[in-house]
Structures are given as C-alpha cells and as structure tokens.
Tab-separated table of C-alpha atoms and ligand atoms in Angstrom:
chain	number	residue	atom	x	y	z
V	1339	UNK	CA	0.000	0.000	0.000
V	1340	UNK	CA	1.614	3.258	-1.027
V	1341	UNK	CA	0.713	6.871	-0.213
V	1342	UNK	CA	1.521	8.153	-3.704
V	1343	UNK	CA	-1.017	5.885	-5.443
V	1344	UNK	CA	-3.653	7.117	-2.999
V	1345	UNK	CA	-2.668	10.778	-3.114
V	1346	UNK	CA	-6.201	12.064	-3.748
V	1347	UNK	CA	-7.685	10.235	-0.781
V	1348	UNK	CA	-4.774	10.521	1.653
V	1349	UNK	CA	-3.120	13.790	0.611
V	1350	UNK	CA	0.250	12.163	1.154
V	1351	UNK	CA	3.055	11.688	-1.358
V	1352	UNK	CA	5.371	9.802	0.965
V	1353	UNK	CA	5.735	8.640	4.502
V	1354	UNK	CA	7.186	11.128	6.956
V	1355	UNK	CA	11.015	11.034	6.899
V	1356	UNK	CA	12.513	8.949	9.712
V	1357	UNK	CA	14.393	11.804	11.372
V	1358	UNK	CA	11.139	13.766	11.762
V	1359	UNK	CA	9.374	10.701	13.152
V	1360	UNK	CA	12.252	10.166	15.623
V	1361	UNK	CA	12.026	13.783	16.775
V	1362	UNK	CA	8.268	13.585	17.260
V	1363	UNK	CA	8.388	10.264	19.102
V	1364	UNK	CA	11.213	11.469	21.358
V	1365	UNK	CA	8.970	14.336	22.517
V	1366	UNK	CA	6.262	11.965	23.793
V	1367	UNK	CA	6.521	11.380	27.552
V	1368	UNK	CA	4.538	8.330	28.540
V	1369	UNK	CA	3.395	7.467	32.044
V	1370	UNK	CA	0.918	4.972	33.507
V	1371	UNK	CA	-2.580	5.653	32.025
V	1372	UNK	CA	-1.291	8.212	29.481
V	1373	UNK	CA	-3.879	9.175	26.889
V	1374	UNK	CA	-2.506	9.634	23.380
V	1375	UNK	CA	-4.471	10.781	20.330
V	1376	UNK	CA	-3.144	10.473	16.798
V	1377	UNK	CA	-4.795	11.937	13.701
V	1378	UNK	CA	-3.870	10.549	10.264
V	1379	UNK	CA	-2.018	7.446	11.478
V	1380	UNK	CA	-1.587	6.190	7.888
V	1381	UNK	CA	0.445	2.994	7.890
V	1382	UNK	CA	1.502	3.493	11.497
V	1383	UNK	CA	4.962	4.961	10.991
V	1384	UNK	CA	4.692	7.451	13.889
V	1385	UNK	CA	2.313	5.163	15.807
V	1386	UNK	CA	4.873	2.372	15.938
V	1387	UNK	CA	7.650	4.608	17.282
V	1388	UNK	CA	5.454	6.096	19.999
V	1389	UNK	CA	3.634	2.887	20.972
V	1390	UNK	CA	6.896	0.938	21.260
V	1391	UNK	CA	8.018	3.356	24.015
V	1392	UNK	CA	5.319	2.183	26.378
V	1393	UNK	CA	7.136	-0.953	27.594
V	1394	UNK	CA	5.154	-2.255	30.623
V	1395	UNK	CA	3.027	0.890	30.949
V	1396	UNK	CA	-0.722	0.733	30.477
V	1397	UNK	CA	-1.625	3.563	28.117
V	1398	UNK	CA	-4.698	4.556	26.111
V	1399	UNK	CA	-3.871	5.212	22.465
V	1400	UNK	CA	-6.627	6.332	20.095
V	1401	UNK	CA	-5.755	6.711	16.403
V	1402	UNK	CA	-7.933	8.211	13.648
V	1403	UNK	CA	-7.364	7.171	10.042
V	1404	UNK	CA	-9.864	7.843	7.282
V	1405	UNK	CA	-8.476	5.464	4.662
V	1406	UNK	CA	-10.211	2.072	4.809
V	1407	UNK	CA	-7.173	-0.073	3.903
V	1408	UNK	CA	-4.808	1.754	6.234
V	1409	UNK	CA	-7.298	1.569	9.119
V	1410	UNK	CA	-7.778	-2.182	8.582
V	1411	UNK	CA	-4.013	-2.749	8.570
V	1412	UNK	CA	-3.550	-0.595	11.699
V	1413	UNK	CA	-6.122	-2.752	13.518
V	1414	UNK	CA	-4.095	-5.846	12.653
V	1415	UNK	CA	-0.707	-4.322	13.483
V	1416	UNK	CA	-1.699	-2.560	16.724
V	1417	UNK	CA	-4.290	-4.617	18.626
V	1418	UNK	CA	-3.602	-2.483	21.741
V	1419	UNK	CA	-4.699	0.724	20.024
V	1420	UNK	CA	-8.243	1.914	19.359
V	1421	UNK	CA	-8.479	2.670	15.645
V	1422	UNK	CA	-11.263	4.964	14.452
V	1423	UNK	CA	-11.868	4.919	10.703
V	1424	UNK	CA	-13.365	8.354	11.076
V	1425	UNK	CA	-12.746	11.958	10.132
V	1426	UNK	CA	-10.290	13.362	12.666
V	1427	UNK	CA	-11.956	16.783	12.400
V	1428	UNK	CA	-14.895	15.237	14.270
V	1429	UNK	CA	-12.742	13.394	16.812
V	1430	UNK	CA	-14.660	14.765	19.803
V	1431	UNK	CA	-17.827	12.972	18.671
V	1432	UNK	CA	-16.091	9.625	19.087
V	1433	UNK	CA	-14.417	10.082	22.456
V	1434	UNK	CA	-15.821	10.520	25.968
V	1435	UNK	CA	-16.676	14.174	26.694
V	1436	UNK	CA	-14.518	14.107	29.832
V	1437	UNK	CA	-11.426	12.782	28.039
V	1438	UNK	CA	-8.233	14.808	28.510
V	1439	UNK	CA	-5.322	13.895	26.252
V	1440	UNK	CA	-1.712	13.984	27.417
V	1441	UNK	CA	-0.294	14.070	23.915
V	1442	UNK	CA	-1.832	14.708	20.488
V	1443	UNK	CA	-0.049	13.982	17.219
V	1444	UNK	CA	-1.513	15.179	13.927
V	1445	UNK	CA	-0.111	14.446	10.463
V	1446	UNK	CA	-3.246	14.709	8.330
V	1447	UNK	CA	-2.881	16.809	5.138
V	1448	UNK	CA	-4.335	19.985	6.637
V	1449	UNK	CA	-3.883	22.024	3.458
V	1450	UNK	CA	-6.566	19.847	1.784
V	1451	UNK	CA	-9.102	21.143	4.270
V	1452	UNK	CA	-8.352	24.875	4.367
V	1453	UNK	CA	-7.291	27.300	7.066
V	1454	UNK	CA	-10.647	27.613	8.851
V	1455	UNK	CA	-10.909	23.847	9.405
V	1456	UNK	CA	-7.234	23.598	10.393
V	1457	UNK	CA	-7.602	26.395	12.946
V	1458	UNK	CA	-10.769	24.838	14.350
V	1459	UNK	CA	-9.094	21.441	14.697
V	1460	UNK	CA	-6.100	22.980	16.507
V	1461	UNK	CA	-8.483	24.783	18.902
V	1462	UNK	CA	-10.362	21.538	19.542
V	1463	UNK	CA	-7.074	19.796	20.303
V	1464	UNK	CA	-6.160	22.528	22.806
V	1465	UNK	CA	-9.537	22.205	24.510
V	1466	UNK	CA	-9.107	18.485	25.191
V	1467	UNK	CA	-5.475	18.749	26.299
V	1468	UNK	CA	-4.581	17.825	29.893
V	1469	UNK	CA	-2.563	20.157	32.128
V	1470	UNK	CA	1.013	20.148	30.835
V	1471	UNK	CA	-0.088	18.177	27.755
V	1472	UNK	CA	1.573	18.523	24.376
V	1473	UNK	CA	0.392	18.852	20.771
V	1474	UNK	CA	2.496	18.183	17.673
V	1475	UNK	CA	1.096	19.102	14.273
V	1476	UNK	CA	3.047	18.165	11.146
V	1477	UNK	CA	2.150	19.866	7.867
V	1478	UNK	CA	3.490	21.221	4.563
V	1479	UNK	CA	1.539	24.418	3.843
V	1480	UNK	CA	3.475	27.521	4.854
V	1481	UNK	CA	0.256	29.570	4.930
V	1482	UNK	CA	-1.022	27.465	7.826
V	1483	UNK	CA	1.765	28.668	10.148
V	1484	UNK	CA	-0.024	31.851	11.343
V	1485	UNK	CA	-3.345	29.976	11.565
V	1486	UNK	CA	-1.941	27.274	13.823
V	1487	UNK	CA	0.159	29.711	15.883
V	1488	UNK	CA	-2.952	31.790	16.526
V	1489	UNK	CA	-4.882	28.732	17.682
V	1490	UNK	CA	-1.962	27.517	19.814
V	1491	UNK	CA	-0.334	30.638	21.315
V	1492	UNK	CA	3.240	30.200	22.485
V	1493	UNK	CA	3.802	27.176	20.261
V	1494	UNK	CA	7.199	26.576	18.700
V	1495	UNK	CA	7.702	26.122	14.963
V	1496	UNK	CA	10.319	23.724	13.632
V	1497	UNK	CA	11.108	23.623	9.894
V	1498	UNK	CA	12.664	20.686	8.097
V	1499	UNK	CA	14.530	21.344	4.846
V	1500	UNK	CA	13.191	18.253	3.084
V	1501	UNK	CA	11.259	17.767	-0.150
V	1502	UNK	CA	8.465	18.560	0.225
V	1503	UNK	CA	9.305	20.821	3.191
V	1504	UNK	CA	7.780	19.839	6.533
V	1505	UNK	CA	6.748	22.138	9.373
V	1506	UNK	CA	6.103	21.018	12.924
V	1507	UNK	CA	4.066	23.058	15.393
V	1508	UNK	CA	4.909	22.030	18.937
V	1509	UNK	CA	2.642	23.297	21.724
V	1510	UNK	CA	2.866	22.590	25.459
V	1511	UNK	CA	0.093	23.537	27.873
V	1512	UNK	CA	1.507	25.892	30.513
V	1513	UNK	CA	-1.542	26.155	32.791
I	335	SAM	C1	0.624	12.394	5.324
I	335	SAM	S1	-0.155	10.837	5.718
I	335	SAM	C2	0.660	10.554	7.270
I	335	SAM	C3	0.905	9.114	7.513
I	335	SAM	C4	1.840	8.806	8.690
I	335	SAM	N1	1.252	9.272	9.934
I	335	SAM	C5	3.195	9.420	8.491
I	335	SAM	O1	3.463	10.429	9.183
I	335	SAM	O2	3.988	8.941	7.656
I	335	SAM	C6	-1.748	11.470	6.131
I	335	SAM	C7	-2.750	10.414	6.563
I	335	SAM	O3	-3.922	11.110	7.039
I	335	SAM	C8	-5.090	10.429	6.606
I	335	SAM	N2	-6.192	11.404	6.621
I	335	SAM	C9	-6.409	12.404	5.717
I	335	SAM	N3	-7.470	13.128	6.085
I	335	SAM	C10	-7.927	12.591	7.256
I	335	SAM	C11	-8.991	12.924	8.128
I	335	SAM	N4	-9.804	13.955	7.882
I	335	SAM	N5	-9.194	12.162	9.228
I	335	SAM	C12	-8.376	11.095	9.489
I	335	SAM	N6	-7.342	10.741	8.688
I	335	SAM	C13	-7.106	11.485	7.591
I	335	SAM	C14	-4.705	9.913	5.229
I	335	SAM	O4	-5.530	8.836	4.842
I	335	SAM	C15	-3.238	9.532	5.426
I	335	SAM	O5	-3.101	8.177	5.785
C-alpha cells in the first residue's frame, strides 16, 4: 500500500522522513494511564515509534485514520490501540466528553481542508489537552503557520529542509 497511489484520498506523497518521526516520538513522555491521540495514522509509521516506548506501561492510544485499507491494517498491526476509521476533524464525537489527552499527534494533510478547518481542529485539540499536555502538528503548507500559531499561542515552529518541506508546530500547555 503506497501513499503516492492514494494521493487524492490521503493527501500524502510519501511517509514522513525517519528523522522527523524520531524527533516527534522522542517528545512523547509516557506514564501509567497516558492518553494519546493520533490523527492521520496512515500505515503506522509514527504510531509504531510512539507505541513501542510504552514498555510495561498501560496507556490509552486512540488513532484516527480515514483510509479504509490503512485503518484495517492498523487494527491488525496494533491490537492495543483503538483505531477509528473516522474523520479526525470530528474526533470529539467519538471520544468521551470528559477525556483529557496527554499528547496529540496530527499528520493529516491539513492544506486539503483549508485554514478555517485547520484552525478549528487545533483549537479543539487545545480544549481536550490535559494540564502540561503537548500537541504536535506536522504539515506542509506555509500559509497554515499563522493559523496554527494563533490557535496555539506560544507554540514553537520547527522547519525541516526536506522535499516537500515539513513544518512542525509544537505546543505545550503551561496552565
Ligand atoms: C501524510 S499521511 C501521514 C501518515 C503517517 N502518519 C506518516 O506520518 O507517515 C496522512 C494520513 O492522514 C489520513 N487522513 C487524511 N485526512 C484525514 C482525516 N480527515 N481524518 C483522518 N485521517 C485522515 C490519510 O488517509 C493519510 O493516511
């Protein structure tokens, strides 16, 4: 299953480069009963790196992936993870209202959906974040930088000089 052959349904031309995945996974601090959300899990490249850090810990990992084939494969590969074959923009409809996430990872092709939807999703992520929780949003569209920074004030921006270029918004709750 390749991303390129499914570009119109997944918005992805390639899997995220390994060094970006390593950086994102290294930023995830897991503890007993951690709640992790992932949007756009694809073939599980980031999922695998984060989930493998859990060792003996009991964590709650919920991944959203819209593509039918990818979601089916994720269910087989990660029986310990709840896979939602649902639109991540509506993630709150599928999770308990009281849920607070410790870490949220998003690598869906936000530019496909426009700045209003991207800003709304980032705000929704912030609203479900636990105290001291962290959000990482990976994207390509330079014009989304101000949108995401506005929704997540105080977030850091990291740029990766790859082709296509990748940007990572990294937000930590300071309340
Ligand atoms: C760029 S790929 C990322 C795959 C993998 N996480 C990685 O980093 O290599 C984006 C993934 O997001 C999924 N996707 C796109 N729109 C989505 C949406 N609205 N809700 C959930 N998943 C979505 C696509 O099917 C695709 O698998």
